[in-house]
Amino acid sequence: MTGIFAGECYEICADFEQDFYDDFYKKLVKNSNITVLMKEIPYGVEVTSRENEKAVYRIVQNFNYNRIEIEFPKDGFEVWQGSYDGTIAGFGTVILRKQKQ
């Protein structure tokens, strides 16, 4: 195993239990200065971020067949596109937007 900390790269060539991966990625995020977009992301949901000179966007996509409950961060983002009532429909997409100051 090599490392991505301090500019290195990791290769994991084994089949570990899930706890190893959970701990490993938490440490990797903490030590790599990666921005955490949401604290809890349900299974089958993808969250990405994009920005331009005017705004920051968070794209939340539900790749599950069923509606899922998800809590969005309360840090200035508003629902810009899509339907959100505390849940996102199966295969639904919600785009959050926050104006830059």
mmCIF file of C-alpha atoms in Angstrom:
data_model
loop_
_atom_site.group_PDB
_atom_site.id
_atom_site.type_symbol
_atom_site.label_atom_id
_atom_site.label_comp_id
_atom_site.label_asym_id
_atom_site.label_seq_id
_atom_site.Cartn_x
_atom_site.Cartn_y
_atom_site.Cartn_z
ATOM 1 C CA MET A 1 0.000 0.000 0.000
ATOM 2 C CA THR A 2 1.364 3.435 -0.932
ATOM 3 C CA GLY A 3 -0.038 6.775 0.246
ATOM 4 C CA ILE A 4 -1.750 9.898 -1.085
ATOM 5 C CA PHE A 5 -0.904 11.890 2.024
ATOM 6 C CA ALA A 6 1.858 14.400 1.315
ATOM 7 C CA GLY A 7 1.489 14.021 -2.457
ATOM 8 C CA GLU A 8 1.633 10.235 -2.647
ATOM 9 C CA CYS A 9 -0.875 7.797 -4.163
ATOM 10 C CA TYR A 10 -2.584 4.803 -2.501
ATOM 11 C CA GLU A 11 -3.175 1.399 -4.037
ATOM 12 C CA ILE A 12 -5.194 -1.086 -2.017
ATOM 13 C CA CYS A 13 -4.693 -4.591 -3.345
ATOM 14 C CA ALA A 14 -6.751 -6.572 -0.866
ATOM 15 C CA ASP A 15 -10.346 -7.247 0.097
ATOM 16 C CA PHE A 16 -10.838 -5.647 3.524
ATOM 17 C CA GLU A 17 -13.977 -5.445 5.624
ATOM 18 C CA GLN A 18 -16.138 -2.322 5.200
ATOM 19 C CA ASP A 19 -14.935 -0.791 8.493
ATOM 20 C CA PHE A 20 -11.426 -0.524 7.063
ATOM 21 C CA TYR A 21 -12.632 1.419 4.029
ATOM 22 C CA ASP A 22 -14.844 3.686 6.167
ATOM 23 C CA ASP A 23 -11.936 4.557 8.482
ATOM 24 C CA PHE A 24 -9.442 4.846 5.637
ATOM 25 C CA TYR A 25 -11.545 7.266 3.578
ATOM 26 C CA LYS A 26 -12.451 9.387 6.613
ATOM 27 C CA LYS A 27 -8.741 9.793 7.371
ATOM 28 C CA LEU A 28 -7.957 10.434 3.709
ATOM 29 C CA VAL A 29 -10.559 13.209 3.497
ATOM 30 C CA LYS A 30 -9.381 14.764 6.756
ATOM 31 C CA ASN A 31 -5.700 14.766 5.757
ATOM 32 C CA SER A 32 -6.220 15.808 2.122
ATOM 33 C CA ASN A 33 -8.120 19.062 2.606
ATOM 34 C CA ILE A 34 -11.077 17.715 0.609
ATOM 35 C CA THR A 35 -14.309 19.691 0.964
ATOM 36 C CA VAL A 36 -17.084 17.587 2.500
ATOM 37 C CA LEU A 37 -20.267 18.499 0.610
ATOM 38 C CA MET A 38 -22.714 16.758 2.961
ATOM 39 C CA LYS A 39 -22.190 14.891 6.232
ATOM 40 C CA GLU A 40 -24.589 12.054 5.430
ATOM 41 C CA ILE A 41 -25.205 10.801 1.897
ATOM 42 C CA PRO A 42 -27.666 7.893 1.611
ATOM 43 C CA TYR A 43 -26.822 4.769 -0.370
ATOM 44 C CA GLY A 44 -27.419 5.273 -4.092
ATOM 45 C CA VAL A 45 -27.157 9.079 -3.910
ATOM 46 C CA GLU A 46 -24.416 11.110 -5.589
ATOM 47 C CA VAL A 47 -23.519 14.683 -4.648
ATOM 48 C CA THR A 48 -21.281 16.836 -6.822
ATOM 49 C CA SER A 49 -20.317 20.494 -6.808
ATOM 50 C CA ARG A 50 -19.768 23.029 -9.572
ATOM 51 C CA GLU A 51 -19.215 26.767 -9.500
ATOM 52 C CA ASN A 52 -18.792 29.798 -11.678
ATOM 53 C CA GLU A 53 -18.008 33.443 -10.926
ATOM 54 C CA LYS A 54 -21.553 34.081 -9.619
ATOM 55 C CA ALA A 55 -22.649 30.968 -7.723
ATOM 56 C CA VAL A 56 -21.840 27.566 -6.253
ATOM 57 C CA TYR A 57 -24.051 24.612 -7.222
ATOM 58 C CA ARG A 58 -24.602 21.274 -5.495
ATOM 59 C CA ILE A 59 -26.124 18.568 -7.683
ATOM 60 C CA VAL A 60 -27.865 15.805 -5.706
ATOM 61 C CA GLN A 61 -28.910 12.742 -7.719
ATOM 62 C CA ASN A 62 -30.907 9.799 -6.409
ATOM 63 C CA PHE A 63 -30.024 6.648 -8.372
ATOM 64 C CA ASN A 64 -32.432 4.502 -6.343
ATOM 65 C CA TYR A 65 -35.812 3.314 -7.596
ATOM 66 C CA ASN A 66 -37.485 4.603 -4.425
ATOM 67 C CA ARG A 67 -37.858 8.067 -2.935
ATOM 68 C CA ILE A 68 -35.192 8.752 -0.291
ATOM 69 C CA GLU A 69 -35.070 11.056 2.715
ATOM 70 C CA ILE A 70 -32.124 13.434 2.729
ATOM 71 C CA GLU A 71 -31.253 16.520 4.717
ATOM 72 C CA PHE A 72 -29.539 19.324 2.858
ATOM 73 C CA PRO A 73 -26.983 21.537 4.597
ATOM 74 C CA LYS A 74 -28.317 24.815 5.912
ATOM 75 C CA ASP A 75 -25.390 26.971 4.783
ATOM 76 C CA GLY A 76 -26.965 29.372 2.305
ATOM 77 C CA PHE A 77 -27.935 26.920 -0.438
ATOM 78 C CA GLU A 78 -31.468 27.095 -1.856
ATOM 79 C CA VAL A 79 -33.264 24.637 -4.139
ATOM 80 C CA TRP A 80 -32.659 26.044 -7.604
ATOM 81 C CA GLN A 81 -34.056 23.202 -9.749
ATOM 82 C CA GLY A 82 -35.950 20.021 -8.961
ATOM 83 C CA SER A 83 -38.484 19.051 -6.335
ATOM 84 C CA TYR A 84 -37.504 18.691 -2.672
ATOM 85 C CA ASP A 85 -39.790 18.199 0.340
ATOM 86 C CA GLY A 86 -37.262 16.491 2.603
ATOM 87 C CA THR A 87 -37.123 13.685 0.055
ATOM 88 C CA ILE A 88 -35.955 13.187 -3.528
ATOM 89 C CA ALA A 89 -37.957 10.996 -5.905
ATOM 90 C CA GLY A 90 -36.476 7.824 -7.348
ATOM 91 C CA PHE A 91 -34.026 8.742 -10.122
ATOM 92 C CA GLY A 92 -34.639 12.402 -9.227
ATOM 93 C CA THR A 93 -32.193 15.288 -9.313
ATOM 94 C CA VAL A 94 -32.164 18.433 -7.184
ATOM 95 C CA ILE A 95 -29.781 21.309 -7.839
ATOM 96 C CA LEU A 96 -28.958 23.626 -4.955
ATOM 97 C CA ARG A 97 -27.542 27.103 -5.569
ATOM 98 C CA LYS A 98 -25.725 29.613 -3.375
ATOM 99 C CA GLN A 99 -24.856 33.111 -4.592
ATOM 100 C CA LYS A 100 -21.236 34.158 -4.133
ATOM 101 C CA GLN A 101 -20.712 37.361 -2.192
#
